[in-house]
Short mmCIF file of C-alpha atoms and ligand atoms in Angstrom, two decimals:
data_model
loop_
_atom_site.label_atom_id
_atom_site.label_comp_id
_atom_site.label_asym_id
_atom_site.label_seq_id
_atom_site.Cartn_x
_atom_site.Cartn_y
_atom_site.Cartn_z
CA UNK M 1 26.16 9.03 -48.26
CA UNK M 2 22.60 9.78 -48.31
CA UNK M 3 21.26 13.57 -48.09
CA UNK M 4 20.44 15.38 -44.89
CA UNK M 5 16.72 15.96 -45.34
CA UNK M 6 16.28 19.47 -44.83
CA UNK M 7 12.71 19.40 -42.49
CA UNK M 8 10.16 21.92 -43.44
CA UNK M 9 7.67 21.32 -40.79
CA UNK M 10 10.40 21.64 -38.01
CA UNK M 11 11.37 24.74 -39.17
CA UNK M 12 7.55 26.45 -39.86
CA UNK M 13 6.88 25.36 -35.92
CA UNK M 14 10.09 27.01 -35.10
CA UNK M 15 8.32 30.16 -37.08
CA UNK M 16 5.24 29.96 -35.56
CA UNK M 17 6.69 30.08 -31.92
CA UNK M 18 8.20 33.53 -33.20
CA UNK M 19 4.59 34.42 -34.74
CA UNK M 20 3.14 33.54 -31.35
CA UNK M 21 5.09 36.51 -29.34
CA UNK M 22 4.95 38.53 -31.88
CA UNK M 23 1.25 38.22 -32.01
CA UNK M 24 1.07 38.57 -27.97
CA UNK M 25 3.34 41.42 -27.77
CA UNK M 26 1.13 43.46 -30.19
CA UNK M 27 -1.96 42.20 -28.72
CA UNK M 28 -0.74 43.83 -25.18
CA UNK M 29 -0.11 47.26 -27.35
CA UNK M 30 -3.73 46.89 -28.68
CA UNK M 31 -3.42 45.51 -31.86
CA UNK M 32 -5.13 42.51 -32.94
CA UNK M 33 -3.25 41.07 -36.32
CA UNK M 34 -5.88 40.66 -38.90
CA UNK M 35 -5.88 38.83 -42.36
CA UNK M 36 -8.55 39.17 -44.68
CA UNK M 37 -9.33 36.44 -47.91
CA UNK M 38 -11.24 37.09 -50.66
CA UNK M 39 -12.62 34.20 -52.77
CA UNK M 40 -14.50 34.51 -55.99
CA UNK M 41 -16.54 31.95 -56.61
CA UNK M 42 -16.49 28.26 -55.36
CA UNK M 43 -13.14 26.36 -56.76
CA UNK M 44 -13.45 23.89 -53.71
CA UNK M 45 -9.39 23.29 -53.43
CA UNK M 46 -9.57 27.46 -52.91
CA UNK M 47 -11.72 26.82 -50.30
CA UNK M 48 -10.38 24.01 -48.32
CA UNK M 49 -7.01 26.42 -48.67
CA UNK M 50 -8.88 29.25 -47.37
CA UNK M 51 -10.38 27.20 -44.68
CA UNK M 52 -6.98 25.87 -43.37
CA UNK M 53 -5.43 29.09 -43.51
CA UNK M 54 -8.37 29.54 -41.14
CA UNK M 55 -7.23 27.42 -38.12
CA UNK M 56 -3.89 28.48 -38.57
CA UNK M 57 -4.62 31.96 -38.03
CA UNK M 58 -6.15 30.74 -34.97
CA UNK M 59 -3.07 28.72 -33.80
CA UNK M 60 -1.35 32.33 -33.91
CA UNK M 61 -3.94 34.40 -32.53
CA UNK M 62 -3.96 36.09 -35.77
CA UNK M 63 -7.61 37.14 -36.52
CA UNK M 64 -8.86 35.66 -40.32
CA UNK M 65 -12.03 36.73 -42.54
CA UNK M 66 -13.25 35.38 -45.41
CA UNK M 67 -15.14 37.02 -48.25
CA UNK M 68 -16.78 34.06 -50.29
CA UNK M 69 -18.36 36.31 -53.26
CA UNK M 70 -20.42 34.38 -55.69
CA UNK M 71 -18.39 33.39 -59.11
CA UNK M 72 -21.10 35.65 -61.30
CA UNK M 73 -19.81 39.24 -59.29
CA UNK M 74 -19.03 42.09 -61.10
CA UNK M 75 -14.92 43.07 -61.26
CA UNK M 76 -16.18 46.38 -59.73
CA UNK M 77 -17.72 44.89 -57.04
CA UNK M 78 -14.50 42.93 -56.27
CA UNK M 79 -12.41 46.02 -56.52
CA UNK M 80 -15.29 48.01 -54.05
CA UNK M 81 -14.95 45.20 -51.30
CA UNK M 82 -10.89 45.64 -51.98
CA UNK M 83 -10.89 49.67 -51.78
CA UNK M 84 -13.22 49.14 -48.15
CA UNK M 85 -11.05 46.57 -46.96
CA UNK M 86 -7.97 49.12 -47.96
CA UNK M 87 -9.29 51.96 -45.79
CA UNK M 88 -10.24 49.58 -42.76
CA UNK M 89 -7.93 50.18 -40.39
CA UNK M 90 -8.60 46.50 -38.35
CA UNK M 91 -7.60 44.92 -41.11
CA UNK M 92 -3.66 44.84 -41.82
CA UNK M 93 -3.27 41.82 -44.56
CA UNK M 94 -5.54 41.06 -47.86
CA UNK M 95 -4.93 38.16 -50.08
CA UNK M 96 -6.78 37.05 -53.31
CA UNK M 97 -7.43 33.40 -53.66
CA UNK M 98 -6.90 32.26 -57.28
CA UNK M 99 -8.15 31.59 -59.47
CA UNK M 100 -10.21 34.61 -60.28
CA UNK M 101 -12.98 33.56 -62.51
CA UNK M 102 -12.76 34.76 -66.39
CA UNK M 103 -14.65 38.20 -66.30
CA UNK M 104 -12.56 38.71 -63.77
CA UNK M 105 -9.10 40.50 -64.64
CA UNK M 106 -6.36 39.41 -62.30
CA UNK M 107 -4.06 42.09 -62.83
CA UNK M 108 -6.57 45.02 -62.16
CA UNK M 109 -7.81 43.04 -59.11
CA UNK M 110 -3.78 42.80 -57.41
CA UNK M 111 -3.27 46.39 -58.26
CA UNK M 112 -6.18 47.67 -56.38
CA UNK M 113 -4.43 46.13 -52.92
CA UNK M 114 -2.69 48.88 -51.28
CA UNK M 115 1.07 47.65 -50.99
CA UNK M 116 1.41 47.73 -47.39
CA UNK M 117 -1.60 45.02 -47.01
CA UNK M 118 -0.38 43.01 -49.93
CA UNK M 119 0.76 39.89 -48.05
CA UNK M 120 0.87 38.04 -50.94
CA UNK M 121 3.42 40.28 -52.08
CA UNK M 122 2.28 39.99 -55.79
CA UNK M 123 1.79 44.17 -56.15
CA UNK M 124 3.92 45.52 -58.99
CA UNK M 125 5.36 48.36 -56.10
CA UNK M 126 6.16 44.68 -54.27
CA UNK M 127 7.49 43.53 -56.94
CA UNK M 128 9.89 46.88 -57.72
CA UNK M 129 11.39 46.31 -54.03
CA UNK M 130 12.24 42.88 -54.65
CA UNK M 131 14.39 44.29 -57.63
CA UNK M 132 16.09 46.99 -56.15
CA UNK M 133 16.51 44.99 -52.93
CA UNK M 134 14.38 47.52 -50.82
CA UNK M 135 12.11 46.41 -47.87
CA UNK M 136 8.70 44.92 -48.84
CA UNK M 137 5.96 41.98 -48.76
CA UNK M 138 7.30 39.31 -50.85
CA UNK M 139 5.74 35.92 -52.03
CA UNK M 140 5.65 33.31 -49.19
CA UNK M 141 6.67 30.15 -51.00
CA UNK M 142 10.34 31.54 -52.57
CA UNK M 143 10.78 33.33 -49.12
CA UNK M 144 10.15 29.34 -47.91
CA UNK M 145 12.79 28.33 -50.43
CA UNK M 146 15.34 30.92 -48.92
CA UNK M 147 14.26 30.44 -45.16
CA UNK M 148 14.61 26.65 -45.36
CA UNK M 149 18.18 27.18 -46.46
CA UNK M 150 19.38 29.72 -43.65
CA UNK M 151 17.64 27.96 -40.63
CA UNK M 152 19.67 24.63 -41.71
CA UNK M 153 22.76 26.88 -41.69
CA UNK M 154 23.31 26.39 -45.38
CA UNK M 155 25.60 29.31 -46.40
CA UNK M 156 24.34 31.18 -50.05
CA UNK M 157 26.41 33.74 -50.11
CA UNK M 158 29.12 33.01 -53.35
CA UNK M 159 27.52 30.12 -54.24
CA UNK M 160 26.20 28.80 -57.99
CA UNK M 161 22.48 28.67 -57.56
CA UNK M 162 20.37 27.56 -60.59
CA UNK M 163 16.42 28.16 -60.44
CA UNK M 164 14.34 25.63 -62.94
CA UNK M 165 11.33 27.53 -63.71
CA UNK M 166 10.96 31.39 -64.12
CA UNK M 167 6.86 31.66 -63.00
CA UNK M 168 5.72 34.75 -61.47
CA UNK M 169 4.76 33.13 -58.10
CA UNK M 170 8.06 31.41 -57.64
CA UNK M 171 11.09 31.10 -59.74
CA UNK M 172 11.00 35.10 -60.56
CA UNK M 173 10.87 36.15 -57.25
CA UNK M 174 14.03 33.50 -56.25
CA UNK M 175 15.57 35.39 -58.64
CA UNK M 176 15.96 38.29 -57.00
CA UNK M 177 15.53 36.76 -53.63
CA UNK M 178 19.20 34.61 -54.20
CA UNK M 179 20.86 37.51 -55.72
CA UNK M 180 19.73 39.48 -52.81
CA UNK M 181 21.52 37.05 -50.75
CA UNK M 182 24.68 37.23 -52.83
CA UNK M 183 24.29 33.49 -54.93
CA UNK M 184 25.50 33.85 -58.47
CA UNK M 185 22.37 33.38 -60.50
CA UNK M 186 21.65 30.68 -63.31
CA UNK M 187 17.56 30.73 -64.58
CA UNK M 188 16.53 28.02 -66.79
CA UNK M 189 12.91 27.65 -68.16
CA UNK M 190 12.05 25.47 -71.24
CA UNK M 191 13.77 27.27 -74.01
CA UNK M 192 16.86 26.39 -72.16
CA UNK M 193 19.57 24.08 -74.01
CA UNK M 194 20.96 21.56 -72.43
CA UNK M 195 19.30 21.81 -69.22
CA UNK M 196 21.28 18.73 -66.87
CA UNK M 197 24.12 20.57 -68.06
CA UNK M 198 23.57 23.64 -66.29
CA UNK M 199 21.18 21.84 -62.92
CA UNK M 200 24.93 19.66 -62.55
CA UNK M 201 26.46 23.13 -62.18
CA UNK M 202 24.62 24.11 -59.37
CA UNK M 203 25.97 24.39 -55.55
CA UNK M 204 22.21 25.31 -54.98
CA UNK M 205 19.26 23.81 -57.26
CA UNK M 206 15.72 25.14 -56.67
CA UNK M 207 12.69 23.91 -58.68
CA UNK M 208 9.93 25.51 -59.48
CA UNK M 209 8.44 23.61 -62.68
CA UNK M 210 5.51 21.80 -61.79
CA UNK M 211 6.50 18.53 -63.53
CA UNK M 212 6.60 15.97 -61.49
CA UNK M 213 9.73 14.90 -60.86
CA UNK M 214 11.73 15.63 -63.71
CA UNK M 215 14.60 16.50 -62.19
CA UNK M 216 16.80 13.21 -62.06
CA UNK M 217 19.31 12.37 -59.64
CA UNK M 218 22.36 12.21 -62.78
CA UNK M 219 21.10 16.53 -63.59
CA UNK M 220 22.39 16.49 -59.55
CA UNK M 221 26.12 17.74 -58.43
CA UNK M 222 27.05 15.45 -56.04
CA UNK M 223 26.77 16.94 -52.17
CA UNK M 224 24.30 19.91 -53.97
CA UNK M 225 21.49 21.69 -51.64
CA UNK M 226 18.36 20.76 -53.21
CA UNK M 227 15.17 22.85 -52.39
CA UNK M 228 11.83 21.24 -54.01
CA UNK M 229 9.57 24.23 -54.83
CA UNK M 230 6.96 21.89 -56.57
CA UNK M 231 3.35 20.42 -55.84
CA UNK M 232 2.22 17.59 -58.00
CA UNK M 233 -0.82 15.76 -57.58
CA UNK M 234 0.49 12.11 -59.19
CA UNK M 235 -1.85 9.12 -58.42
CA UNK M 236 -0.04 7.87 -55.26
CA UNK M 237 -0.89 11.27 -53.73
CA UNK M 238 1.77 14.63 -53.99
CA UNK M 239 5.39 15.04 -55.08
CA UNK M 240 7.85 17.27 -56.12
CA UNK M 241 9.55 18.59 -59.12
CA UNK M 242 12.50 16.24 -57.89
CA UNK M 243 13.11 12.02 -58.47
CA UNK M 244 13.61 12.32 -54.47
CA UNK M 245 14.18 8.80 -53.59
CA UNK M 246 17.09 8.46 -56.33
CA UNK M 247 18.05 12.47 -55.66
CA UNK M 248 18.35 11.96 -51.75
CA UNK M 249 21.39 9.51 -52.76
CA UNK M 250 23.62 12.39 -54.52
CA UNK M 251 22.37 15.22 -53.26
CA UNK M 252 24.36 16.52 -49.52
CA UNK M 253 21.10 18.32 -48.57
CA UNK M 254 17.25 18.17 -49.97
CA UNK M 255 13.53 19.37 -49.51
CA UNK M 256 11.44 16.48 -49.20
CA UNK M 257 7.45 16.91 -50.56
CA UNK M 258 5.44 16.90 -48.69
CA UNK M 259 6.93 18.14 -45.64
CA UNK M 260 9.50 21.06 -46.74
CA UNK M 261 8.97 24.30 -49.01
CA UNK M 262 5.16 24.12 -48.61
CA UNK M 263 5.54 23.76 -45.07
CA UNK M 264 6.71 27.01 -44.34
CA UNK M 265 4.22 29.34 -46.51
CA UNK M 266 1.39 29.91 -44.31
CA UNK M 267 3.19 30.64 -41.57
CA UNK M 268 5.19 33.43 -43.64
CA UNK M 269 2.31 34.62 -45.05
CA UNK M 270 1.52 35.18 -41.55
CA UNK M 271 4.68 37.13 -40.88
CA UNK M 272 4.27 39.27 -43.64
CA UNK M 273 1.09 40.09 -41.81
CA UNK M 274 2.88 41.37 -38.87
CA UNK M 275 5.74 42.71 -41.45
CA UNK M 276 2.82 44.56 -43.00
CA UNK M 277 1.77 45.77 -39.13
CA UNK M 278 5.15 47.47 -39.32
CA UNK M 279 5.62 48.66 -42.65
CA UNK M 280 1.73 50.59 -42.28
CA UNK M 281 3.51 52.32 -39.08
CA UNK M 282 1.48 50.75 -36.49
CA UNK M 283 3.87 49.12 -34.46
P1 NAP O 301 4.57 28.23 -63.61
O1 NAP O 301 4.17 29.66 -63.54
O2 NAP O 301 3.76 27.28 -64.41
O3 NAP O 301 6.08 28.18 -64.09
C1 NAP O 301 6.70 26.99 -64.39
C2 NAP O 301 8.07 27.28 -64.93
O4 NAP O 301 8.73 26.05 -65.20
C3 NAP O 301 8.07 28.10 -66.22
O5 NAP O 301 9.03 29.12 -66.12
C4 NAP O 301 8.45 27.07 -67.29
O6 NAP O 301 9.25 27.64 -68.33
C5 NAP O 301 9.32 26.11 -66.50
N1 NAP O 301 9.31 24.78 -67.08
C6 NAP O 301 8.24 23.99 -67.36
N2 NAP O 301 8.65 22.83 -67.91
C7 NAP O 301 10.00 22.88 -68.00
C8 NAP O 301 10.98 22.01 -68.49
N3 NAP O 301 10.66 20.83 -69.02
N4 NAP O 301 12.28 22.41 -68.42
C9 NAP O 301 12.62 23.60 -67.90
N5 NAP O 301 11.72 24.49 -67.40
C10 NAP O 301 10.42 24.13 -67.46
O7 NAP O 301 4.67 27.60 -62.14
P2 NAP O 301 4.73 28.32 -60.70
O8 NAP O 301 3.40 28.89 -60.36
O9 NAP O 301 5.95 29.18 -60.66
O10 NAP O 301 4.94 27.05 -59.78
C11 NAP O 301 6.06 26.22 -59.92
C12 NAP O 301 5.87 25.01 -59.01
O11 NAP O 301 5.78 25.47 -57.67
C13 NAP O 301 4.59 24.21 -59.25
O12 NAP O 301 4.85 22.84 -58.99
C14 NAP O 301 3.63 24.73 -58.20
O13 NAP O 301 2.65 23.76 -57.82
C15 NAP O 301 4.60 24.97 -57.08
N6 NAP O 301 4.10 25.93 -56.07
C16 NAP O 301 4.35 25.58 -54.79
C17 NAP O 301 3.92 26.38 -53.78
C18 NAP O 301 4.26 25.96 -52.36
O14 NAP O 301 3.64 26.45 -51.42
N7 NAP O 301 5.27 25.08 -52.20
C19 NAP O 301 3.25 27.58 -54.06
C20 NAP O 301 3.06 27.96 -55.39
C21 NAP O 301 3.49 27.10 -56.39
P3 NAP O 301 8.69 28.77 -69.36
O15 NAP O 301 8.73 30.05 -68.60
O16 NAP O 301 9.67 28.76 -70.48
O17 NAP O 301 7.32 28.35 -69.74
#
């Protein structure tokens, strides 16, 4: 029996009707949500993403600047328009569009966001409370992974869940993120032996590789949930890390890509915004 297709656009509208009253609710206590980009340089993917996180911000209400600084800046100019946008109080969310040219030194840049506007959820204090299972702003495409499962009503809790790929944007956070959630843990990355043999263990297989569509549907359990983490540009336009058509036939549930993981992250990237709101005390 073929897979139930587990629909990430369904589920981000369903989010975005929830970002909508949140949004009007703090509006009619005075606060306008506001996220704030910051783009070095002129990568022009990083600007058409910067642009549609744009209108989406506007489909919310939520209130969206971006800072397009030229690619030559200094790093301490960077980290002056951060420490500004830190202390202003109208703005509640900051994000860094990558990449950051060379000169530029990524780490130095994410630490300089105060946690509690760090959307993104990529600052080591972030980070800590993903690991000790404290409340934070955490990364918006594993929270996609996690959120996809539990609005299809697919139960985590107990079961074997194997992450392919161990990257700090989305297969480390899962880590924590499914443990948090009470899966039993498997992480495999590419000094892993025997890697179908552990995938066919899995109740739960996420990938987060970046290969397109390496995982086959014979490295699939039969009836396993099967969330797609991956974006490949391939020549017939995107796919996942997962052989979906032949997948879709073993697995009980699956992501499809386009049109499930990626779905969801601008719209939780969003609610961390208003998570933020609360976090800074301010509603
Ligand atoms: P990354 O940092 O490059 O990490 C890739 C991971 O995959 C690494 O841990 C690597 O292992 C592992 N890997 C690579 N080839 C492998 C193989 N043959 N067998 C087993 N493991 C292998 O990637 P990332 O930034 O985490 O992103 C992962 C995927 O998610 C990409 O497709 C990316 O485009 C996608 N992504 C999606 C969204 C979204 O909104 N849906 C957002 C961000 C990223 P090692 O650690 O041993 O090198």
């Amino acid at each position: 029996m073929a897979a139930t297709i587990l629909d990430g656009k369904k589920i981000a509208a369903e989010i975005r009707e929830e970002v909508k009253a949140e949004v009007a609710q703090l509006k009619e206590k005075g606060i306008l949500p506001k996220l704030v980009a910051v783009l070095v340089g002129d990568d022009p993917a990083s600007v058409v993403y910067a642009r549609s996180k744009e209108k989406s911000c506007a489909n919310v209400g939520i209130a969206f600047e971006l800072f397009n600084l030229p690619g030559d800046t200094p790093e301490a100019e960077v980290l002056d328009l951060i420490d500004r946008l830190n202390k202003d109080d109208s703005v509640h969310g900051i994000m860094i569009e990558m990449p950051l040219p060379k000169h530029i030194s990524k780490q130095r840049v994410l630490e300089a966001i105060s946690p509690l506007k760090d959307v993104d959820g990529s600052h080591p204090i972030n980070r800590g409370y993903l690991l000790s299972g404290a409340d934070g702003l955490f990364p918006a495409t594993p929270q996609s992974c996690i959120e996809i499962m539990l609005r299809s009503g697919i139960e985590i809790k107990g079961k074997n869940a194997v992450l392919v790929g161990r990257g700090e944007t989305v297969g480390k956070p899962l880590i924590f993120m499914m443990l948090n959630q009470n899966a039993t843990v498997t992480v495999c990355h590419t000094r892993t032996a025997d890697l179908a043999y552990h995938t066919r263990q899995a109740d739960i297989l996420i990938a987060a590789v970046g290969k397109p569509r390496m995982i086959k549907a014979e490295m699939i359990k039969p009836g396993a949930v099967v969330v797609d983490a991956g974006i490949n540009q391939v020549e017939d336009g995107i796919c996942g890390d997962v052989d979906f058509e032949a997948a879709k036939e073993v697995a009980g549930a699956i992501t499809p890509v386009p049109g499930g993981v990626g779905s969801l992250t601008t719209v939780l990237i969003q609610k961390n915004v208003l998570k933020a709101i609360r976090l800074q005390g301010k509603a």
